[in-house]
Amino acid sequence: MKRSSFIGVICLFLVLMVVLSCNQKPKEQPKTSIDNAQWWKEAIVYQIYPRSFKDSDGDGVGDLKGIVEKLDYIKSLGVTAVWLNPIYTSPNADNGYDVSDYRDIMEEFGSMADFDSLLAGMHQRDIKLVMDIVVNHSSDQHEWFKQSRSSRDNPYRDYYHWWPAEKGKPPYRYSLFDAKGDAWQYDSLTNAYYLHYFAKQQPDLNWSNPKVRQEVYDIMKFWADKGVDGFRLDAFQFAAKDTTYPKFPDGFEKDFIQYYAMQDGLHDYLKEMNEEVFSKYDVMSVAEGAGRNFEDAHKLVDQDRNELNLAYAFEGVDIPKYEGYDLATMKEVFTKWDQEFAEDGWLSIFLANHDQARMVSRWGNDSEAFRSASTKLLNTFILSMRGTPYCYYGDELGMTNIDFDSISQYQDIAAINGYQKALSEGEDMDLFMEKLNFGSRDNGRTPMQWDGSTNAGFTSGTPWLPVNPNFAEINVQVEDSDSNSVLNHFRAMTQLRKQNPILVYGDYKLIMPEHPTVYAYTRTMDDKKLLVLLNFSKESSTVSLDKNWAASPILINNYNDLDIIDNSLKLKPFQAVILNIN
Ligand code: NOJ
């Protein structure tokens, strides 16, 4: 055969093969109930409070270079995204939640070059970066506010909310961080009051001003263009205000969620933000605070709304109180939120963050005997629920609350101003201090415990907040080399979640709702079913299982064994297991 006709036959054969394969019935895809998979649904978020994570230059304050040093550690956790609390220039009245320049890095944290290498280092390791965007308010040191307060006719005047004093005192508004609980601050420079829902150093931005909105979208695009992968919208549910300032019903003036959140205009702003920013980038967006009820939460995040992606609702994390909490309430709250979001919208799952005391101290038992088991149980919970899990730095180790007995030890503006307010209102200050010791945000902000060296390896200087004295036992170095540690259990859990999409997308069903000490639920997808059993007690608990589930393969267990007695399981104190009950 001539060379040219040989090539012709080959080509004909290839064409025939292509035609045949196109006519073939498509291969049966494995049946799956993953509708609408998204990377941010599958993400495991690790939250870093940069001030407390790792100090690279000995000034006692964590910084971006410090985080860069620890990227391999972060990767080793099996998390896939990091949410960084604010890193922008700030006078730090509220540790970065008072931004004075949204396009620059806080000096204590480093430079823009450090940020760029942090982002690049994360992306090299397949870790996404979510930025905190704080635009319900700015700092009073932001140029916009300096201009705004300088005169009544300054072009920036309407960037904030002002009330001219000649109209008398403005209608009462509550402030969460103000020492007098008053959200209006008088400013003699222009004889007017400005509004601040948080501290007086955090004036609220006027979102009804289109110029403010455009400024914010430009800032968000600046960061999205750099390549960040998401935004967490700080306190945004309060951004819209009824500027006629109606009087709230007597007794409800401080009802922050009911009367201050989700005011008219908010959804318009979010839709505009989505169109201007989110729709143009592959970024995730988180609503801090999910409104007054399920309807509000859905409106924020349902897919066809084109607003945000993930609800971050507080009803769960608000459950533990100084007086304790009820497992029945925990089951009820997490179950109802899951059921509400089973079809549309998506939830964040978390038990702690920088606004809370430590997870194990609030939800578990931080005594020597049970700290390890109960932290593992809580991490099993977070990583086996439907929704996107968030682990707060240090909770992968079982870091605990610190013990402060004097107000002078606290750094948090909420604690300090709250103390002043309680004092002036004649509260029982002993009780106040005990409650603060249990619930203060500073508990959750003590430096990361890396090793047993001075200051837990966090800094070579004086840490901005004391290191918890238990750092010799609870630290990365010790736990890394112990196969039974909280840290290695956390790693096993992230691994399990990543290998089993059922843990992300599978249906959740509460079982044994009446069991007084065990939180039990199934996760089901297609023909797979997992059973999660969590003994929230320092005593053993028995669960009788209907079917022959007891002897099912164990996917993860925070003890080395599981006591099976016929069709019952006897769970040890704080035992947490996941069984494959197909
Ligand atoms: C919510 C943040 O999580 C908190 O830390 C901050 O103090 C307030 N918003 C004010 O920005």
mmCIF file with all atom_site columns, N, CA and C in Angstrom, residues 136-177:
data_model
loop_
_atom_site.group_PDB
_atom_site.id
_atom_site.type_symbol
_atom_site.label_atom_id
_atom_site.label_alt_id
_atom_site.label_comp_id
_atom_site.label_asym_id
_atom_site.label_entity_id
_atom_site.label_seq_id
_atom_site.pdbx_PDB_ins_code
_atom_site.Cartn_x
_atom_site.Cartn_y
_atom_site.Cartn_z
_atom_site.occupancy
_atom_site.B_iso_or_equiv
_atom_site.pdbx_formal_charge
_atom_site.auth_seq_id
_atom_site.auth_comp_id
_atom_site.auth_asym_id
_atom_site.auth_atom_id
_atom_site.pdbx_PDB_model_num
ATOM 1   N N  . ASN A 1 136 ? -19.631 48.075 58.004 1.00 0.00 ? 136 ASN A N  1
ATOM 2   C CA . ASN A 1 136 ? -20.771 48.712 58.670 1.00 0.00 ? 136 ASN A CA 1
ATOM 3   C C  . ASN A 1 136 ? -20.278 50.024 59.267 1.00 0.00 ? 136 ASN A C  1
ATOM 4   N N  . HIS A 1 137 ? -18.985 50.008 59.622 1.00 0.00 ? 137 HIS A N  1
ATOM 5   C CA . HIS A 1 137 ? -18.364 51.190 60.244 1.00 0.00 ? 137 HIS A CA 1
ATOM 6   C C  . HIS A 1 137 ? -16.911 51.250 59.826 1.00 0.00 ? 137 HIS A C  1
ATOM 7   N N  . SER A 1 138 ? -16.299 52.407 60.041 1.00 0.00 ? 138 SER A N  1
ATOM 8   C CA . SER A 1 138 ? -14.851 52.508 59.819 1.00 0.00 ? 138 SER A CA 1
ATOM 9   C C  . SER A 1 138 ? -14.248 52.924 61.164 1.00 0.00 ? 138 SER A C  1
ATOM 10  N N  . SER A 1 139 ? -12.980 53.272 61.128 1.00 0.00 ? 139 SER A N  1
ATOM 11  C CA . SER A 1 139 ? -12.374 53.867 62.326 1.00 0.00 ? 139 SER A CA 1
ATOM 12  C C  . SER A 1 139 ? -12.678 55.371 62.320 1.00 0.00 ? 139 SER A C  1
ATOM 13  N N  . ASP A 1 140 ? -12.675 55.981 63.492 1.00 0.00 ? 140 ASP A N  1
ATOM 14  C CA . ASP A 1 140 ? -12.814 57.444 63.527 1.00 0.00 ? 140 ASP A CA 1
ATOM 15  C C  . ASP A 1 140 ? -11.517 58.101 63.024 1.00 0.00 ? 140 ASP A C  1
ATOM 16  N N  . GLN A 1 141 ? -10.477 57.293 62.818 1.00 0.00 ? 141 GLN A N  1
ATOM 17  C CA . GLN A 1 141 ? -9.227  57.835 62.268 1.00 0.00 ? 141 GLN A CA 1
ATOM 18  C C  . GLN A 1 141 ? -9.148  57.672 60.747 1.00 0.00 ? 141 GLN A C  1
ATOM 19  N N  . HIS A 1 142 ? -10.175 57.113 60.139 1.00 0.00 ? 142 HIS A N  1
ATOM 20  C CA . HIS A 1 142 ? -10.181 57.017 58.674 1.00 0.00 ? 142 HIS A CA 1
ATOM 21  C C  . HIS A 1 142 ? -10.290 58.423 58.097 1.00 0.00 ? 142 HIS A C  1
ATOM 22  N N  . GLU A 1 143 ? -9.619  58.652 56.970 1.00 0.00 ? 143 GLU A N  1
ATOM 23  C CA . GLU A 1 143 ? -9.649  59.969 56.330 1.00 0.00 ? 143 GLU A CA 1
ATOM 24  C C  . GLU A 1 143 ? -11.095 60.418 56.058 1.00 0.00 ? 143 GLU A C  1
ATOM 25  N N  . TRP A 1 144 ? -11.944 59.468 55.660 1.00 0.00 ? 144 TRP A N  1
ATOM 26  C CA . TRP A 1 144 ? -13.351 59.834 55.397 1.00 0.00 ? 144 TRP A CA 1
ATOM 27  C C  . TRP A 1 144 ? -13.972 60.482 56.640 1.00 0.00 ? 144 TRP A C  1
ATOM 28  N N  . PHE A 1 145 ? -13.709 59.875 57.801 1.00 0.00 ? 145 PHE A N  1
ATOM 29  C CA . PHE A 1 145 ? -14.350 60.413 59.005 1.00 0.00 ? 145 PHE A CA 1
ATOM 30  C C  . PHE A 1 145 ? -13.721 61.735 59.415 1.00 0.00 ? 145 PHE A C  1
ATOM 31  N N  . LYS A 1 146 ? -12.393 61.811 59.237 1.00 0.00 ? 146 LYS A N  1
ATOM 32  C CA . LYS A 1 146 ? -11.733 63.089 59.593 1.00 0.00 ? 146 LYS A CA 1
ATOM 33  C C  . LYS A 1 146 ? -12.352 64.222 58.778 1.00 0.00 ? 146 LYS A C  1
ATOM 34  N N  . GLN A 1 147 ? -12.529 63.951 57.482 1.00 0.00 ? 147 GLN A N  1
ATOM 35  C CA . GLN A 1 147 ? -13.163 64.960 56.613 1.00 0.00 ? 147 GLN A CA 1
ATOM 36  C C  . GLN A 1 147 ? -14.603 65.210 57.065 1.00 0.00 ? 147 GLN A C  1
ATOM 37  N N  . SER A 1 148 ? -15.294 64.137 57.277 1.00 0.00 ? 148 SER A N  1
ATOM 38  C CA . SER A 1 148 ? -16.730 64.212 57.583 1.00 0.00 ? 148 SER A CA 1
ATOM 39  C C  . SER A 1 148 ? -17.004 65.069 58.818 1.00 0.00 ? 148 SER A C  1
ATOM 40  N N  . ARG A 1 149 ? -16.158 64.937 59.823 1.00 0.00 ? 149 ARG A N  1
ATOM 41  C CA . ARG A 1 149 ? -16.438 65.675 61.056 1.00 0.00 ? 149 ARG A CA 1
ATOM 42  C C  . ARG A 1 149 ? -15.923 67.112 60.996 1.00 0.00 ? 149 ARG A C  1
ATOM 43  N N  . SER A 1 150 ? -15.105 67.407 59.947 1.00 0.00 ? 150 SER A N  1
ATOM 44  C CA . SER A 1 150 ? -14.447 68.710 59.937 1.00 0.00 ? 150 SER A CA 1
ATOM 45  C C  . SER A 1 150 ? -15.427 69.873 59.715 1.00 0.00 ? 150 SER A C  1
ATOM 46  N N  . SER A 1 151 ? -16.465 69.658 58.918 1.00 0.00 ? 151 SER A N  1
ATOM 47  C CA . SER A 1 151 ? -17.468 70.724 58.767 1.00 0.00 ? 151 SER A CA 1
ATOM 48  C C  . SER A 1 151 ? -18.759 70.128 58.224 1.00 0.00 ? 151 SER A C  1
ATOM 49  N N  . ARG A 1 152 ? -19.838 70.816 58.445 1.00 0.00 ? 152 ARG A N  1
ATOM 50  C CA . ARG A 1 152 ? -21.133 70.280 58.016 1.00 0.00 ? 152 ARG A CA 1
ATOM 51  C C  . ARG A 1 152 ? -21.269 70.236 56.495 1.00 0.00 ? 152 ARG A C  1
ATOM 52  N N  . ASP A 1 153 ? -20.490 71.081 55.808 1.00 0.00 ? 153 ASP A N  1
ATOM 53  C CA . ASP A 1 153 ? -20.646 71.038 54.347 1.00 0.00 ? 153 ASP A CA 1
ATOM 54  C C  . ASP A 1 153 ? -19.482 70.334 53.648 1.00 0.00 ? 153 ASP A C  1
ATOM 55  N N  . ASN A 1 154 ? -18.695 69.618 54.394 1.00 0.00 ? 154 ASN A N  1
ATOM 56  C CA . ASN A 1 154 ? -17.619 68.846 53.761 1.00 0.00 ? 154 ASN A CA 1
ATOM 57  C C  . ASN A 1 154 ? -18.240 67.765 52.859 1.00 0.00 ? 154 ASN A C  1
ATOM 58  N N  . PRO A 1 155 ? -17.628 67.523 51.681 1.00 0.00 ? 155 PRO A N  1
ATOM 59  C CA . PRO A 1 155 ? -18.196 66.512 50.769 1.00 0.00 ? 155 PRO A CA 1
ATOM 60  C C  . PRO A 1 155 ? -18.311 65.113 51.407 1.00 0.00 ? 155 PRO A C  1
ATOM 61  N N  . TYR A 1 156 ? -17.554 64.858 52.448 1.00 0.00 ? 156 TYR A N  1
ATOM 62  C CA . TYR A 1 156 ? -17.628 63.545 53.110 1.00 0.00 ? 156 TYR A CA 1
ATOM 63  C C  . TYR A 1 156 ? -18.636 63.520 54.255 1.00 0.00 ? 156 TYR A C  1
ATOM 64  N N  . ARG A 1 157 ? -19.301 64.649 54.497 1.00 0.00 ? 157 ARG A N  1
ATOM 65  C CA . ARG A 1 157 ? -20.225 64.691 55.641 1.00 0.00 ? 157 ARG A CA 1
ATOM 66  C C  . ARG A 1 157 ? -21.206 63.515 55.612 1.00 0.00 ? 157 ARG A C  1
ATOM 67  N N  . ASP A 1 158 ? -21.752 63.237 54.422 1.00 0.00 ? 158 ASP A N  1
ATOM 68  C CA . ASP A 1 158 ? -22.787 62.196 54.334 1.00 0.00 ? 158 ASP A CA 1
ATOM 69  C C  . ASP A 1 158 ? -22.229 60.780 54.229 1.00 0.00 ? 158 ASP A C  1
ATOM 70  N N  . TYR A 1 159 ? -20.945 60.636 54.477 1.00 0.00 ? 159 TYR A N  1
ATOM 71  C CA . TYR A 1 159 ? -20.394 59.271 54.531 1.00 0.00 ? 159 TYR A CA 1
ATOM 72  C C  . TYR A 1 159 ? -20.777 58.611 55.855 1.00 0.00 ? 159 TYR A C  1
ATOM 73  N N  . TYR A 1 160 ? -21.214 59.407 56.810 1.00 0.00 ? 160 TYR A N  1
ATOM 74  C CA . TYR A 1 160 ? -21.562 58.900 58.151 1.00 0.00 ? 160 TYR A CA 1
ATOM 75  C C  . TYR A 1 160 ? -22.931 59.449 58.535 1.00 0.00 ? 160 TYR A C  1
ATOM 76  N N  . HIS A 1 161 ? -23.435 59.037 59.681 1.00 0.00 ? 161 HIS A N  1
ATOM 77  C CA . HIS A 1 161 ? -24.761 59.476 60.143 1.00 0.00 ? 161 HIS A CA 1
ATOM 78  C C  . HIS A 1 161 ? -24.613 60.568 61.196 1.00 0.00 ? 161 HIS A C  1
ATOM 79  N N  . TRP A 1 162 ? -25.091 61.752 60.861 1.00 0.00 ? 162 TRP A N  1
ATOM 80  C CA . TRP A 1 162 ? -24.984 62.889 61.803 1.00 0.00 ? 162 TRP A CA 1
ATOM 81  C C  . TRP A 1 162 ? -26.363 63.383 62.198 1.00 0.00 ? 162 TRP A C  1
ATOM 82  N N  . TRP A 1 163 ? -26.457 63.893 63.404 1.00 0.00 ? 163 TRP A N  1
ATOM 83  C CA . TRP A 1 163 ? -27.708 64.472 63.913 1.00 0.00 ? 163 TRP A CA 1
ATOM 84  C C  . TRP A 1 163 ? -27.361 65.842 64.485 1.00 0.00 ? 163 TRP A C  1
ATOM 85  N N  . PRO A 1 164 ? -27.855 66.924 63.853 1.00 0.00 ? 164 PRO A N  1
ATOM 86  C CA . PRO A 1 164 ? -27.499 68.262 64.325 1.00 0.00 ? 164 PRO A CA 1
ATOM 87  C C  . PRO A 1 164 ? -28.059 68.514 65.729 1.00 0.00 ? 164 PRO A C  1
ATOM 88  N N  . ALA A 1 165 ? -27.214 69.028 66.608 1.00 0.00 ? 165 ALA A N  1
ATOM 89  C CA . ALA A 1 165 ? -27.614 69.143 68.023 1.00 0.00 ? 165 ALA A CA 1
ATOM 90  C C  . ALA A 1 165 ? -28.727 70.172 68.237 1.00 0.00 ? 165 ALA A C  1
ATOM 91  N N  . GLU A 1 166 ? -28.890 71.112 67.281 1.00 0.00 ? 166 GLU A N  1
ATOM 92  C CA . GLU A 1 166 ? -29.972 72.097 67.491 1.00 0.00 ? 166 GLU A CA 1
ATOM 93  C C  . GLU A 1 166 ? -31.353 71.436 67.430 1.00 0.00 ? 166 GLU A C  1
ATOM 94  N N  . LYS A 1 167 ? -31.406 70.189 66.902 1.00 0.00 ? 167 LYS A N  1
ATOM 95  C CA . LYS A 1 167 ? -32.693 69.470 66.890 1.00 0.00 ? 167 LYS A CA 1
ATOM 96  C C  . LYS A 1 167 ? -32.955 68.783 68.228 1.00 0.00 ? 167 LYS A C  1
ATOM 97  N N  . GLY A 1 168 ? -32.054 69.001 69.188 1.00 0.00 ? 168 GLY A N  1
ATOM 98  C CA . GLY A 1 168 ? -32.184 68.326 70.492 1.00 0.00 ? 168 GLY A CA 1
ATOM 99  C C  . GLY A 1 168 ? -31.439 67.004 70.464 1.00 0.00 ? 168 GLY A C  1
ATOM 100 N N  . LYS A 1 169 ? -31.622 66.200 71.507 1.00 0.00 ? 169 LYS A N  1
ATOM 101 C CA . LYS A 1 169 ? -30.928 64.904 71.563 1.00 0.00 ? 169 LYS A CA 1
ATOM 102 C C  . LYS A 1 169 ? -31.569 63.942 70.559 1.00 0.00 ? 169 LYS A C  1
ATOM 103 N N  . PRO A 1 170 ? -30.769 63.180 69.848 1.00 0.00 ? 170 PRO A N  1
ATOM 104 C CA . PRO A 1 170 ? -31.370 62.235 68.883 1.00 0.00 ? 170 PRO A CA 1
ATOM 105 C C  . PRO A 1 170 ? -32.108 61.107 69.603 1.00 0.00 ? 170 PRO A C  1
ATOM 106 N N  . PRO A 1 171 ? -33.069 60.463 68.917 1.00 0.00 ? 171 PRO A N  1
ATOM 107 C CA . PRO A 1 171 ? -33.785 59.334 69.535 1.00 0.00 ? 171 PRO A CA 1
ATOM 108 C C  . PRO A 1 171 ? -32.779 58.258 69.964 1.00 0.00 ? 171 PRO A C  1
ATOM 109 N N  . TYR A 1 172 ? -33.041 57.665 71.116 1.00 0.00 ? 172 TYR A N  1
ATOM 110 C CA . TYR A 1 172 ? -32.068 56.752 71.710 1.00 0.00 ? 172 TYR A CA 1
ATOM 111 C C  . TYR A 1 172 ? -31.710 55.584 70.784 1.00 0.00 ? 172 TYR A C  1
ATOM 112 N N  . ARG A 1 173 ? -30.440 55.328 70.684 1.00 0.00 ? 173 ARG A N  1
ATOM 113 C CA . ARG A 1 173 ? -29.962 54.117 70.019 1.00 0.00 ? 173 ARG A CA 1
ATOM 114 C C  . ARG A 1 173 ? -28.920 53.474 70.911 1.00 0.00 ? 173 ARG A C  1
ATOM 115 N N  . TYR A 1 174 ? -28.962 52.154 70.997 1.00 0.00 ? 174 TYR A N  1
ATOM 116 C CA . TYR A 1 174 ? -28.058 51.405 71.871 1.00 0.00 ? 174 TYR A CA 1
ATOM 117 C C  . TYR A 1 174 ? -26.739 51.137 71.150 1.00 0.00 ? 174 TYR A C  1
ATOM 118 N N  . SER A 1 175 ? -25.653 51.152 71.917 1.00 0.00 ? 175 SER A N  1
ATOM 119 C CA . SER A 1 175 ? -24.360 50.786 71.341 1.00 0.00 ? 175 SER A CA 1
ATOM 120 C C  . SER A 1 175 ? -23.821 49.581 72.095 1.00 0.00 ? 175 SER A C  1
ATOM 121 N N  . LEU A 1 176 ? -23.320 48.626 71.330 1.00 0.00 ? 176 LEU A N  1
ATOM 122 C CA . LEU A 1 176 ? -22.863 47.377 71.954 1.00 0.00 ? 176 LEU A CA 1
ATOM 123 C C  . LEU A 1 176 ? -21.609 47.556 72.806 1.00 0.00 ? 176 LEU A C  1
ATOM 124 N N  . PHE A 1 177 ? -20.730 48.465 72.401 1.00 0.00 ? 177 PHE A N  1
ATOM 125 C CA . PHE A 1 177 ? -19.456 48.567 73.118 1.00 0.00 ? 177 PHE A CA 1
ATOM 126 C C  . PHE A 1 177 ? -19.298 49.854 73.916 1.00 0.00 ? 177 PHE A C  1
#
